Amino acid sequence: CPVVLAPKNSSVAMPPPADIVKVAIEWPGAFPKLMEIDQKKPLSSIIKEVCDGWSLANHDQFALQHADSSNFYITEKNRNEIKNGAILRLTTSPAQNAQQLHERIQSSSMDAKLEALKDLANYSRDVTFAQEFINLDGISLLTQMVESGTERYQKLQKIMKPCFGDMLSFTLTAFVELMDHGIVSWDTFSVAFIKKIASYVNKFASDISILQRSLAILESMVLNSHDLYQKVAQEITIGQLIPHLQGTDQEIQTYTIAVINALFLKAPDDKRQEMANILAQKQLRSIILTHVIRAQRAINNEMAHQLYVLQVLTFNLLEDRMMTKMDPQDQAQRDIIFELRRIAFDAESEPNNSSGSIEKRKSMYTRDYKKLGFINHVNPAMDFTQTPPGMLALDNMLYFAKHHQDAYIRIVLENSSREDKHECPFGRSSIELTKMLCEILKVGELRKLAC
C-alpha cells in the first residue's frame, strides 16, 4: 500500500495538557479575564497571578469561587472539579467573608441586617465558608438571635411583619445549612432555643418558610441527640403536627411526617405503642389518605420515602405479637379461640351450649374447630406456637371475625361444606397469610431502618 505523507506546512492539533484548564475569571467592574490554570501549581499562586492582573494587593484576602448559582469556593480539595470553559469569580476569602457577615448581621439597621442574613443563608451552603463562620462562634450568635434577638423587635412586628418574617426565615435557613455540614454537635443547644423553635410550628404556621425550617430543625434535633429528643418530645405534640398534614403544601407535609417518624424512631419501646395509639386517635391514617395520597398531585420521592418509613415503624409494633407463642394454658388466650367459634357457630349451636356431657361438648368443639380450619382440631392453641406469625395471626383472625362478621361466617361455612381437595380452611389460611404479610411488609426490620 502506498504511504501518504502529510504536507510539510500542515499542522496537527495537539490535545491540551491534562493539567491545564481554560477558564474565564470575573471581577466586578472589569472585563472577564481568560486564562489557563495549571492544576499542578498551588492555588495560592494562581490567586496571586489573578490579583496581579488586576493590580490587587493582599492576594491572601482573596479566593476563587464558581460563578454559577452555587457560589461555592474553590479549594485545594475540590479544584480538580473545575472543567474547561468554567466561569470563575475572584472574591473575598472565606475567612474575610465570614468576618464581614458576622459583623453585618449584628447591624442596628433592619434593612442592612436583613440583607446580611439573606447573604448568610446563601453562603452557608458552602462547607468552606461554613467552617470559617462557625469558627467565629457564628452558631451561638444565630441561636441567641432566635432566643432573644427576635424579642427585641416585637414592638416592630405589627408595622414590619414582612421584614420580621423574612429575617427569621433567613436566620433559620442559615442555621439549618450550617448544621447540615456536621461540624457542630446538636447536643449544645439550650431548652430556650428548643422552646422557641417548637413555638414556631404553631405561631408561624401561615409562614411556609419559617414552618418548614422549624420542622427541619426539630427533626434533626430528635435524630441526632437523645437528650434533645426528650426535650423536643416535651415541647411538641402530635396534635400540634397533625394540622400541617391537612394543608396543601407537600413540602410541609413531608417535613411533618419526617418529624413524626423521628419521634417514633427515637421513642423508648414502652412509648412507641402509646404514640401509635395517639396517632390512631388522631385519625392519622385517614388524614394521610385524604390529604396526601389521594390529593390531586403526584407524590414526590422524599414524601414516598417518609411514608415508607412511617409504614415500617407502624408495622414494627407488631413484632412482639408476631414473635409471641400462644400459651395453651393461658385462659385469656384460649378465650379468643372460643370467641372465634362462638361468632361462627352461635346461630346453629344448641340454646344451652353448657348442657350435655363433657364428652359431647368436646366432640362438638372438635367438629367446630375442624370447620374453622385449624390443624389441631382437639387443641387449636397448638396452631399458634410457631413464630412467626405467633399470636399476631390470632389477633388478625379475631379482628376479621368481629369487624367483618358476615364475611367471616360465610367463609367458614362455605369452606366447611367443600370437598377436601377444594378446601381453603380459614384457620390455616389466616396463619399462612399473616406469615406471608410479615415477610412482605418486613415486620421487625426496624434495626435495619435505624442504621
XYZ file of C-alpha atoms in Angstrom:
451
model
C 0.000 0.000 0.000
C 1.337 3.454 -0.823
C 2.259 5.657 2.151
C 0.675 9.108 2.093
C 2.815 11.766 3.732
C 1.304 14.921 5.209
C 2.363 18.200 3.572
C 5.253 19.936 5.320
C 3.197 23.042 6.034
C 0.233 21.194 7.597
C -0.198 21.253 11.365
C -1.759 18.554 13.558
C -3.794 19.837 16.541
C -2.375 18.523 19.778
C -4.624 17.950 22.784
C -4.008 20.375 25.670
C -2.060 19.059 28.659
C -4.278 17.239 31.160
C -3.262 19.601 33.972
C -4.240 22.775 32.099
C -7.805 24.075 32.415
C -9.051 27.035 30.369
C -11.424 29.275 32.308
C -12.861 32.770 32.445
C -12.476 34.756 35.665
C -14.754 37.645 36.629
C -14.092 40.664 38.821
C -16.731 43.377 39.484
C -16.258 46.366 37.176
C -13.751 44.645 34.916
C -13.874 42.580 31.755
C -13.628 38.810 32.383
C -10.084 37.501 32.139
C -9.416 34.409 30.023
C -6.585 32.332 31.399
C -5.186 28.851 31.699
C -4.981 27.321 35.149
C -2.153 24.918 35.791
C -3.560 22.402 38.274
C -0.046 21.484 39.367
C 0.520 24.976 40.786
C -0.577 25.831 44.348
C -3.970 27.533 44.407
C -2.484 30.490 46.271
C -0.066 31.090 43.356
C -2.943 31.097 40.862
C -4.938 33.567 43.001
C -1.856 35.833 43.255
C -1.464 35.740 39.478
C -5.112 36.726 39.008
C -4.829 39.552 41.575
C -1.655 40.861 39.926
C -3.501 41.002 36.617
C -5.945 43.477 38.153
C -3.333 45.193 40.345
C -4.943 43.974 43.564
C -2.799 43.844 46.678
C -3.140 41.486 49.655
C -3.873 38.466 47.485
C -4.181 36.297 50.603
C -7.522 38.028 51.295
C -8.977 36.789 48.000
C -10.289 33.476 46.742
C -11.861 31.940 43.659
C -15.406 30.646 43.558
C -17.738 29.235 40.952
C -19.778 31.965 39.267
C -22.849 29.719 38.976
C -25.782 29.609 41.405
C -23.802 27.579 43.937
C -21.123 30.254 44.541
C -19.009 27.522 46.153
C -15.405 28.377 46.978
C -12.611 26.605 45.149
C -10.166 24.880 47.477
C -7.211 22.558 47.107
C -9.618 19.666 47.807
C -12.171 20.437 45.111
C -10.084 22.271 42.471
C -9.925 19.160 40.298
C -13.658 19.564 39.677
C -13.029 22.677 37.552
C -13.924 21.968 33.926
C -12.715 23.591 30.707
C -14.850 26.615 29.901
C -15.869 27.179 33.523
C -16.618 30.715 34.679
C -14.992 31.589 37.984
C -15.175 34.691 40.132
C -12.478 36.410 42.159
C -13.948 37.313 45.527
C -13.062 37.871 49.163
C -11.658 34.872 51.013
C -13.969 32.656 53.116
C -12.406 33.996 56.310
C -12.874 37.630 55.249
C -16.393 36.975 54.041
C -17.347 35.193 57.275
C -15.932 38.045 59.383
C -17.831 40.656 57.395
C -21.130 38.780 57.563
C -20.640 38.127 61.278
C -20.479 41.891 61.773
C -23.218 42.776 59.278
C -25.893 40.530 60.812
C -25.441 42.456 64.079
C -26.175 45.781 62.386
C -28.686 48.089 64.059
C -30.214 48.829 60.645
C -33.093 46.475 59.903
C -32.514 46.685 56.144
C -28.777 46.005 56.470
C -29.447 43.157 58.879
C -31.999 41.599 56.532
C -29.634 41.783 53.550
C -26.790 40.282 55.599
C -28.945 37.359 56.773
C -30.023 36.721 53.206
C -26.365 36.543 52.121
C -25.532 34.346 55.101
C -28.284 31.855 54.200
C -26.822 31.616 50.695
C -23.147 31.313 51.648
C -23.779 28.815 54.460
C -24.367 26.063 51.908
C -20.624 26.115 51.226
C -18.722 23.999 53.758
C -15.582 26.140 53.335
C -17.425 29.301 54.336
C -19.404 27.431 56.992
C -16.245 26.323 58.758
C -14.946 29.903 58.930
C -18.264 31.301 60.174
C -18.577 28.570 62.805
C -15.013 29.324 63.966
C -16.268 32.833 64.803
C -18.876 31.250 67.107
C -21.467 32.054 64.469
C -23.874 29.276 65.524
C -24.122 30.741 69.015
C -24.821 34.164 67.537
C -27.696 32.781 65.450
C -29.203 30.857 68.359
C -29.038 33.971 70.539
C -30.828 35.905 67.820
C -33.538 33.251 67.751
C -33.837 33.021 71.539
C -33.807 36.699 72.411
C -32.950 38.818 69.409
C -36.379 38.409 67.873
C -37.974 39.653 71.098
C -36.092 42.889 70.626
C -38.209 43.612 67.604
C -41.577 42.521 68.992
C -42.853 46.077 69.003
C -41.971 46.382 65.324
C -43.694 43.175 64.273
C -47.064 44.802 63.655
C -45.699 47.509 61.380
C -42.797 45.499 59.932
C -44.225 41.982 59.878
C -42.942 41.078 56.364
C -39.442 42.244 57.278
C -39.522 40.381 60.590
C -40.746 37.180 58.935
C -38.022 37.350 56.276
C -35.327 37.957 58.894
C -36.421 34.937 60.910
C -36.695 32.816 57.791
C -33.159 33.669 56.628
C -31.814 33.157 60.167
C -33.319 29.679 60.400
C -32.208 28.838 56.854
C -28.610 29.791 57.643
C -28.778 27.756 60.859
C -30.055 24.659 59.025
C -27.411 24.950 56.296
C -24.580 25.392 58.794
C -25.705 22.445 60.940
C -26.115 20.194 57.902
C -22.325 20.157 57.443
C -21.951 18.130 60.650
C -19.288 20.413 62.104
C -21.137 21.290 65.321
C -22.754 18.808 67.713
C -26.511 19.067 68.230
C -26.075 18.428 71.955
C -25.021 22.027 72.600
C -28.429 23.732 72.292
C -30.459 25.117 75.167
C -34.021 24.421 76.225
C -34.862 28.055 75.437
C -33.814 27.545 71.825
C -35.842 24.334 71.537
C -38.914 26.028 73.014
C -38.584 28.877 70.540
C -38.292 26.554 67.528
C -41.218 24.443 68.753
C -43.326 27.571 69.168
C -42.776 28.490 65.520
C -44.548 25.281 64.487
C -47.749 26.894 65.724
C -47.007 30.593 65.811
C -45.827 30.861 62.217
C -47.975 28.119 60.706
C -49.028 30.512 57.952
C -45.411 31.379 57.054
C -44.343 28.410 54.941
C -40.593 29.105 55.015
C -40.402 29.531 58.805
C -42.577 26.466 59.412
C -40.548 24.318 57.028
C -37.213 25.245 58.605
C -38.575 24.838 62.130
C -39.789 21.330 61.313
C -36.414 20.511 59.723
C -34.593 21.657 62.866
C -36.858 19.632 65.151
C -36.323 16.506 63.043
C -32.530 16.904 63.159
C -32.572 17.532 66.906
C -34.537 14.348 67.559
C -32.448 12.175 65.239
C -29.047 13.456 66.359
C -29.357 13.695 70.143
C -31.059 11.526 72.748
C -31.208 14.423 75.201
C -32.744 16.717 72.608
C -35.298 14.045 71.700
C -36.590 14.093 75.268
C -36.754 17.887 75.293
C -38.441 18.120 71.900
C -40.955 15.428 72.877
C -41.946 17.602 75.832
C -42.459 20.678 73.652
C -44.210 19.320 70.570
C -47.280 17.092 70.456
C -48.850 15.002 67.733
C -51.880 17.268 67.994
C -49.717 20.245 67.002
C -48.293 18.393 63.996
C -51.446 16.839 62.532
C -52.957 20.128 61.199
C -49.897 20.644 58.981
C -50.781 17.439 57.115
C -54.162 18.855 56.229
C -52.739 21.733 54.196
C -51.865 21.774 50.516
C -48.084 22.278 50.675
C -46.431 18.886 50.082
C -43.068 20.065 51.412
C -44.646 20.980 54.756
C -46.489 17.658 54.802
C -43.221 15.839 54.104
C -41.349 17.571 56.932
C -44.282 16.981 59.285
C -44.246 13.244 58.642
C -40.445 13.318 58.986
C -40.791 14.806 62.490
C -43.420 12.202 63.430
C -41.103 9.464 62.141
C -38.155 10.859 64.108
C -40.171 10.982 67.335
C -41.435 7.463 66.662
C -37.967 6.099 65.872
C -36.273 7.539 68.952
C -39.083 6.833 71.411
C -38.384 4.146 74.049
C -40.045 0.807 73.354
C -42.717 1.341 76.014
C -43.647 4.718 74.488
C -43.975 3.617 70.864
C -47.261 1.779 71.347
C -48.600 4.720 73.319
C -47.638 7.039 70.479
C -49.246 4.696 67.936
C -52.478 4.796 69.942
C -52.424 8.604 69.859
C -51.851 8.558 66.093
C -54.826 6.228 65.731
C -56.993 8.508 67.872
C -55.988 11.480 65.731
C -57.015 9.569 62.584
C -53.522 9.924 61.089
C -54.098 7.162 58.540
C -57.304 8.746 57.286
C -55.688 12.196 57.113
C -52.719 10.882 55.089
C -55.030 9.038 52.705
C -57.209 12.099 52.158
C -54.688 14.943 52.079
C -51.502 13.238 50.841
C -52.045 10.015 48.922
C -55.351 10.936 47.278
C -54.527 14.600 46.769
C -54.639 15.911 43.208
C -50.854 15.886 42.753
C -48.042 13.390 42.336
C -46.178 12.203 45.418
C -42.511 13.208 45.203
C -39.644 10.879 46.108
C -38.993 12.351 49.552
C -42.650 12.098 50.541
C -42.739 8.494 49.296
C -39.686 7.724 51.440
C -41.174 9.292 54.574
C -44.436 7.387 54.071
C -42.430 4.173 53.712
C -40.557 4.909 56.944
C -43.832 5.594 58.768
C -45.228 2.316 57.450
C -42.190 0.369 58.619
C -42.307 1.985 62.065
C -46.010 1.213 62.398
C -45.733 -2.388 61.248
C -42.749 -2.892 63.546
C -45.106 -2.535 66.520
C -46.494 -5.937 65.538
C -43.161 -7.675 66.086
C -43.824 -8.620 69.713
C -47.120 -10.337 68.860
C -45.541 -11.920 65.789
C -42.814 -13.483 67.932
C -45.072 -14.465 70.864
C -46.077 -18.126 71.041
C -49.505 -18.988 72.348
C -49.539 -20.489 75.808
C -52.046 -23.374 75.695
C -52.524 -22.978 79.451
C -53.403 -19.254 79.244
C -57.166 -18.996 79.612
C -57.348 -15.444 78.208
C -55.657 -16.601 75.028
C -57.851 -19.690 74.805
C -60.907 -17.453 75.158
C -60.011 -15.803 71.837
C -60.351 -19.176 70.106
C -63.642 -19.772 71.917
C -64.807 -16.370 70.639
C -63.946 -17.315 67.059
C -66.025 -20.461 67.445
C -68.922 -18.607 69.087
C -69.154 -15.961 66.332
C -69.066 -18.590 63.581
C -71.420 -21.179 65.052
C -73.507 -19.471 67.739
C -76.578 -19.358 65.474
C -76.557 -23.104 64.964
C -75.408 -24.008 68.468
C -77.724 -25.535 70.997
C -79.715 -22.962 73.035
C -77.830 -24.008 76.144
C -74.415 -24.952 74.983
C -73.402 -25.901 78.503
C -75.876 -28.776 78.508
C -74.878 -32.314 77.717
C -71.995 -34.392 78.785
C -68.406 -33.193 78.740
C -67.607 -35.743 76.054
C -70.437 -34.482 73.885
C -69.246 -30.889 74.167
C -65.648 -31.894 73.423
C -66.843 -33.715 70.344
C -68.848 -30.654 69.248
C -65.870 -28.324 69.797
C -63.578 -30.655 67.859
C -66.047 -30.686 64.973
C -66.304 -26.880 65.002
C -62.541 -26.379 65.203
C -62.182 -28.597 62.155
C -64.724 -26.439 60.325
C -62.760 -23.351 61.373
C -59.771 -24.842 59.595
C -57.351 -25.489 62.435
C -54.712 -28.197 62.017
C -55.085 -29.387 65.600
C -58.823 -29.979 65.997
C -58.551 -31.073 69.624
C -56.307 -28.258 70.868
C -56.171 -25.438 68.249
C -53.955 -23.398 70.566
C -51.079 -25.526 69.270
C -51.533 -23.933 65.807
C -50.184 -20.645 67.199
C -46.941 -21.893 68.724
C -44.909 -21.264 65.569
C -43.179 -17.866 65.277
C -43.618 -16.032 63.096
C -46.582 -15.387 62.945
C -47.353 -16.380 66.536
C -50.230 -14.590 68.262
C -50.401 -11.976 65.505
C -52.283 -14.470 63.315
C -54.888 -14.994 66.044
C -55.212 -11.216 66.507
C -55.937 -10.818 62.794
C -58.484 -13.613 62.812
C -60.360 -12.137 65.761
C -60.354 -8.652 64.196
C -61.796 -10.035 60.955
C -64.414 -12.059 62.798
C -65.573 -9.070 64.856
C -65.411 -6.291 62.258
C -66.465 -8.304 59.182
C -68.746 -10.808 60.857
C -70.962 -11.655 57.869
C -67.989 -12.288 55.595
C -66.292 -14.339 58.324
C -69.315 -16.597 58.864
C -69.804 -17.042 55.131
C -66.156 -18.040 54.564
C -66.190 -20.544 57.425
C -69.485 -22.147 56.425
C -68.662 -22.281 52.710
C -65.297 -23.934 53.284
C -66.635 -26.386 55.855
C -69.013 -27.803 53.233
C -66.482 -28.171 50.428
C -64.656 -31.317 49.426
C -61.233 -31.675 50.962
C -59.436 -31.189 47.659
C -61.149 -27.806 47.157
C -60.915 -26.552 50.717
C -59.445 -23.228 51.761
C -59.531 -23.566 55.549
C -59.922 -20.247 57.348
C -57.574 -21.068 60.238
C -54.642 -22.426 58.273
C -55.056 -19.824 55.513
C -55.106 -16.975 58.041
C -51.927 -18.193 59.699
C -50.092 -18.569 56.380
C -51.349 -15.213 55.078
C -50.210 -13.466 58.253
C -46.778 -15.070 57.972
C -46.525 -14.050 54.311
C -47.572 -10.463 55.027
C -44.983 -10.209 57.812
C -42.307 -11.169 55.288
C -43.576 -8.830 52.554
C -44.045 -5.868 54.912
C -40.720 -6.613 56.674
C -42.202 -6.580 60.151
C -39.395 -6.424 62.695
C -36.771 -4.760 60.483
C -36.662 -1.520 62.463
C -32.999 -2.037 63.377
C -32.008 -2.047 59.687
C -34.044 1.134 59.162
C -32.418 2.839 62.143
C -28.959 2.050 60.772
